[in-house]
Coordinates of C-alpha atoms in Angstrom, one line a residue:
Y1 CA 12.7 12.5 -6.1
G2 CA 9.4 11.1 -7.3
Y3 CA 8.4 8.7 -10.1
H4 CA 5.3 7.3 -11.6
N5 CA 5.1 5.1 -14.7
Y6 CA 1.9 6.7 -16.0
K7 CA 1.2 10.1 -17.3
G8 CA 1.5 13.0 -14.9
S9 CA -1.8 14.7 -15.9
Y10 CA -3.8 11.9 -14.4
Y11 CA -5.3 13.2 -11.1
S12 CA -3.1 16.2 -11.7
R13 CA -0.1 14.5 -10.1
N14 CA 2.2 16.7 -12.2
Q15 CA 0.9 19.6 -10.0
S16 CA 0.2 18.0 -6.6
H17 CA 3.4 16.1 -6.1
P18 CA 5.8 18.9 -7.1
N19 CA 3.8 21.1 -4.8
I20 CA 4.8 19.0 -1.8
G21 CA 8.5 19.0 -2.8
Y22 CA 9.0 16.2 -5.3
Q23 CA 11.1 16.4 -8.4
M24 CA 8.7 14.3 -10.5
K25 CA 9.2 12.2 -13.6
F26 CA 6.3 10.5 -15.4
A27 CA 5.7 8.4 -18.4
G28 CA 6.3 10.7 -21.4
S29 CA 7.8 13.3 -19.0
G30 CA 11.2 12.2 -18.0
M31 CA 10.8 8.5 -18.7
K32 CA 9.9 6.2 -21.6
F33 CA 8.3 2.7 -21.4
T34 CA 7.8 -0.1 -23.9
N35 CA 4.2 -0.6 -22.8
A36 CA 1.6 2.1 -21.9
W37 CA -1.1 0.2 -20.0
P38 CA 0.2 -0.8 -17.7
A39 CA 3.9 0.2 -17.8
S40 CA 6.7 -1.8 -16.3
D41 CA 7.7 -1.1 -12.7
L42 CA 11.1 -2.7 -13.5
E43 CA 11.7 -0.2 -16.4
M44 CA 10.7 2.6 -14.1
M45 CA 13.3 1.5 -11.5
E46 CA 16.0 1.1 -14.2
A47 CA 15.3 4.6 -15.5
S48 CA 15.4 6.3 -12.1
V49 CA 17.8 4.9 -9.5
D50 CA 20.9 6.7 -11.0
D51 CA 19.2 10.0 -10.2
F52 CA 19.7 9.6 -6.5
L53 CA 22.5 7.0 -6.3
S54 CA 24.8 9.3 -8.2
V55 CA 24.4 12.0 -5.5
D56 CA 26.6 11.6 -2.5
Q57 CA 24.1 12.7 0.1
P58 CA 21.0 11.3 1.9
F59 CA 18.0 11.0 -0.4
H60 CA 14.2 10.3 -0.3
A61 CA 12.6 8.6 -3.4
Y62 CA 8.9 8.0 -3.9
Y63 CA 7.5 5.5 -6.4
M64 CA 3.9 5.1 -7.4
T65 CA 3.9 1.7 -9.2
F66 CA 1.6 0.8 -12.0
S67 CA 2.4 -2.8 -13.3
G68 CA -0.2 -4.3 -11.0
H69 CA -3.1 -2.4 -12.6
Y70 CA -6.1 -4.2 -14.2
K71 CA -7.3 -5.6 -16.6
Y72 CA -6.2 -9.0 -15.3
E73 CA -5.9 -11.0 -18.5
T74 CA -3.1 -11.7 -20.9
G75 CA -4.7 -10.4 -24.1
S76 CA -4.6 -6.6 -23.5
N77 CA -2.3 -6.6 -20.4
K78 CA 1.3 -6.9 -21.7
I79 CA 2.7 -7.2 -18.1
A80 CA 0.4 -10.1 -17.3
A81 CA 1.5 -11.8 -20.5
R82 CA 5.1 -11.1 -19.8
N83 CA 5.2 -13.1 -16.6
W84 CA 2.5 -15.6 -17.4
E85 CA 4.8 -18.6 -17.5
A86 CA 5.6 -18.2 -13.8
V87 CA 1.9 -18.4 -12.7
K88 CA 0.1 -20.4 -15.3
D89 CA 0.2 -23.7 -13.4
L90 CA -0.7 -22.2 -9.9
P91 CA -3.8 -23.8 -8.3
Y92 CA -6.3 -21.1 -8.9
E93 CA -9.7 -21.6 -10.6
S94 CA -9.6 -18.1 -12.1
N95 CA -7.1 -17.0 -14.8
A96 CA -7.7 -13.5 -13.5
A97 CA -6.2 -14.4 -10.1
K98 CA -3.2 -15.8 -11.9
A99 CA -2.9 -12.7 -14.1
Y100 CA -3.1 -10.5 -11.0
L101 CA 0.0 -12.3 -9.5
S102 CA 1.7 -12.2 -12.9
C103 CA 1.4 -8.4 -13.0
H104 CA 2.9 -8.1 -9.5
I105 CA 5.9 -10.2 -10.4
E106 CA 7.0 -7.1 -12.3
L107 CA 7.1 -5.2 -9.0
D108 CA 9.1 -8.1 -7.5
K109 CA 11.6 -7.6 -10.3
A110 CA 11.7 -3.9 -9.7
M111 CA 12.5 -4.4 -6.0
E112 CA 15.1 -7.0 -6.8
Y113 CA 16.8 -4.5 -9.1
L114 CA 16.6 -1.7 -6.5
L115 CA 18.1 -3.9 -3.7
Q116 CA 20.9 -5.0 -6.0
R117 CA 21.8 -1.4 -6.9
L118 CA 21.7 -0.4 -3.2
E119 CA 24.0 -3.3 -2.4
E120 CA 26.4 -2.3 -5.2
A121 CA 26.4 1.3 -3.9
G122 CA 27.2 0.1 -0.4
I123 CA 24.2 1.8 1.2
A124 CA 21.7 -1.0 1.6
D125 CA 22.3 -1.2 5.3
K126 CA 21.6 2.6 5.5
T127 CA 18.4 2.5 3.5
A128 CA 14.8 2.1 4.6
I129 CA 12.0 1.1 2.2
V130 CA 8.3 1.4 2.9
I131 CA 5.8 -0.5 0.7
T132 CA 2.0 -0.2 0.8
G133 CA -1.0 -0.4 -1.5
D134 CA -3.5 2.3 -2.2
H135 CA -6.6 0.3 -2.8
F136 CA -7.9 -3.3 -3.1
P137 CA -7.8 -5.0 -6.5
Y138 CA -11.1 -3.7 -7.8
G139 CA -10.3 -5.2 -11.2
L140 CA -11.2 -8.6 -9.8
S141 CA -14.8 -9.7 -9.2
A142 CA -15.7 -10.8 -5.7
E143 CA -15.5 -14.4 -6.8
Q144 CA -12.1 -13.9 -8.4
Y145 CA -10.8 -12.0 -5.4
S146 CA -12.0 -14.7 -3.0
D147 CA -10.2 -17.3 -5.2
L148 CA -7.0 -15.2 -5.0
I149 CA -6.9 -14.9 -1.1
G150 CA -8.4 -18.3 -0.3
F151 CA -11.6 -17.3 1.5
E152 CA -14.8 -15.4 0.8
I153 CA -14.3 -11.7 1.1
D154 CA -16.6 -9.4 3.1
E155 CA -16.8 -5.6 3.4
F156 CA -13.7 -5.4 5.6
S157 CA -11.5 -8.3 4.4
K158 CA -11.5 -7.0 0.8
Y159 CA -9.5 -4.0 2.1
E160 CA -7.0 -6.0 4.0
S161 CA -3.4 -5.5 2.8
K162 CA 0.1 -5.4 4.1
L163 CA 2.4 -2.6 5.1
I164 CA 6.1 -3.5 4.7
F165 CA 9.1 -1.8 6.3
W166 CA 12.4 -3.1 5.0
V167 CA 15.6 -2.0 6.7
G168 CA 19.0 -3.4 5.6
G169 CA 20.7 -5.4 8.2
L170 CA 17.6 -6.1 10.4
E171 CA 18.5 -9.3 12.2
E172 CA 14.9 -10.7 12.5
D173 CA 11.5 -9.9 11.1
I174 CA 9.0 -8.0 13.3
L175 CA 5.4 -8.8 12.7
V176 CA 2.6 -6.4 13.8
D177 CA -0.9 -7.7 13.3
D178 CA -2.9 -4.8 14.8
Y179 CA -5.6 -3.1 12.7
M180 CA -4.5 0.2 11.1
C181 CA -5.1 2.2 7.9
N182 CA -3.1 4.4 5.6
V183 CA -3.3 7.5 7.8
D184 CA -1.3 5.6 10.4
I185 CA 1.7 5.1 8.1
L186 CA 3.2 8.6 8.3
P187 CA 3.2 8.9 12.2
T188 CA 4.7 5.4 12.4
I189 CA 7.5 6.4 10.0
L190 CA 8.2 9.7 11.8
N191 CA 8.4 7.9 15.2
L192 CA 10.6 5.0 13.9
W193 CA 13.2 7.4 12.5
G194 CA 13.1 9.9 15.3
F195 CA 11.7 12.9 13.5
E196 CA 10.3 15.8 15.5
Y197 CA 6.7 16.6 14.6
D198 CA 3.4 17.7 16.1
S199 CA 1.2 14.7 16.3
R200 CA -1.9 16.9 16.7
L201 CA -1.6 17.8 13.0
L202 CA -2.0 14.1 11.8
A203 CA -5.2 12.1 11.9
G204 CA -3.4 8.8 12.3
R205 CA -1.5 7.1 15.1
D206 CA 1.8 5.3 15.4
I207 CA 1.0 1.6 14.9
F208 CA 3.5 0.8 17.8
A209 CA 1.7 3.2 20.2
E210 CA -0.3 1.9 23.2
G211 CA -4.1 1.7 23.1
D212 CA -6.7 0.6 20.6
H213 CA -5.8 0.6 16.9
V214 CA -8.5 0.8 14.3
A215 CA -9.1 0.3 10.6
V216 CA -11.4 2.9 9.2
L217 CA -13.3 3.0 5.9
V218 CA -14.4 6.1 4.1
D219 CA -18.0 5.7 5.2
K220 CA -16.7 5.7 8.9
S221 CA -17.2 2.0 9.4
W222 CA -14.4 0.6 11.5
M223 CA -12.8 -2.5 13.0
T224 CA -10.7 -3.0 16.1
D225 CA -9.6 -6.3 17.8
K226 CA -12.9 -6.1 19.7
V227 CA -15.6 -4.9 17.4
W228 CA -16.7 -4.6 13.8
F229 CA -19.0 -1.7 13.2
N230 CA -20.9 -1.0 10.0
A231 CA -21.7 2.7 9.9
N232 CA -24.2 2.3 7.0
T233 CA -26.4 -0.2 8.8
G234 CA -25.5 0.2 12.5
E235 CA -24.6 -3.5 12.6
I236 CA -22.3 -4.4 15.5
R237 CA -20.3 -7.6 15.3
Y238 CA -18.4 -8.5 18.5
L239 CA -15.0 -10.2 17.9
V240 CA -14.7 -10.9 21.6
E241 CA -17.2 -11.6 24.3
E242 CA -19.5 -8.6 24.5
A243 CA -18.9 -8.5 28.3
D244 CA -15.2 -8.0 27.6
V245 CA -15.9 -4.7 25.7
P246 CA -15.7 -1.6 27.9
G247 CA -18.8 0.4 28.5
N248 CA -19.5 3.1 25.9
Y249 CA -16.8 1.6 23.7
I250 CA -18.7 1.9 20.4
E251 CA -19.9 5.5 21.2
N252 CA -16.4 6.6 22.1
M253 CA -14.9 5.0 19.0
N254 CA -17.5 6.6 16.8
R255 CA -16.7 10.0 18.4
R256 CA -13.0 9.5 18.0
I257 CA -13.4 8.6 14.3
A258 CA -15.7 11.5 13.6
T259 CA -13.0 13.8 15.1
Q260 CA -10.3 12.2 12.9
F261 CA -12.4 13.0 9.9
S262 CA -12.8 16.6 11.1
V263 CA -9.1 16.9 11.6
S264 CA -8.4 15.6 8.2

């Protein structure tokens, strides 16, 4: 099952997602919403969970959320306005930063609803949820973004995000603070749940695997726990003592990343 609370023709998702096996519903094609831009993540969840909870068999559901989309102001953004009372007194200089958080409260509400329904169905402890973002909040200026996260962004920090795995019944949280990027998510999932697959066909690596983990940008710039490398300028920033970086490290990493792009 797959769901997105915007129109399916955008980026031709009404063709791409069914092609990889999803029974898709979109705004205006299987679901209706009270607001169009952006639409409510909570309403999407309310309109969809019965599809798979009513079927007595294992399921996989994919959601592409939309409530967090710009513009981050309460005049035109009905979702930002809807949750404004919860954020209006937060200590940010920028109302745009507050509106960004206000929009994402709608996702919080959607997840609360989903977890409640899973609990009621008695399958919360048999369900795994993966949450990640697909891009940084480009609807914020650099100044507004820095206000939101509490420090001045640079070319790498603006892409920093979180990958959340939730499993019902997990006794304690497990925190992994290695560098990674979106191509690493699928092999991590496949390994965590014991799927058989050919790792040679995937450009990413399991985040729990041994060895160096790397965050890569589209221009082939990269960052590990040792080095920040800007592919546009050739600038090298050592995050540890240069003497502690193995010989040919940068050349080898550049070669590895070029190979990943070729494989992709």
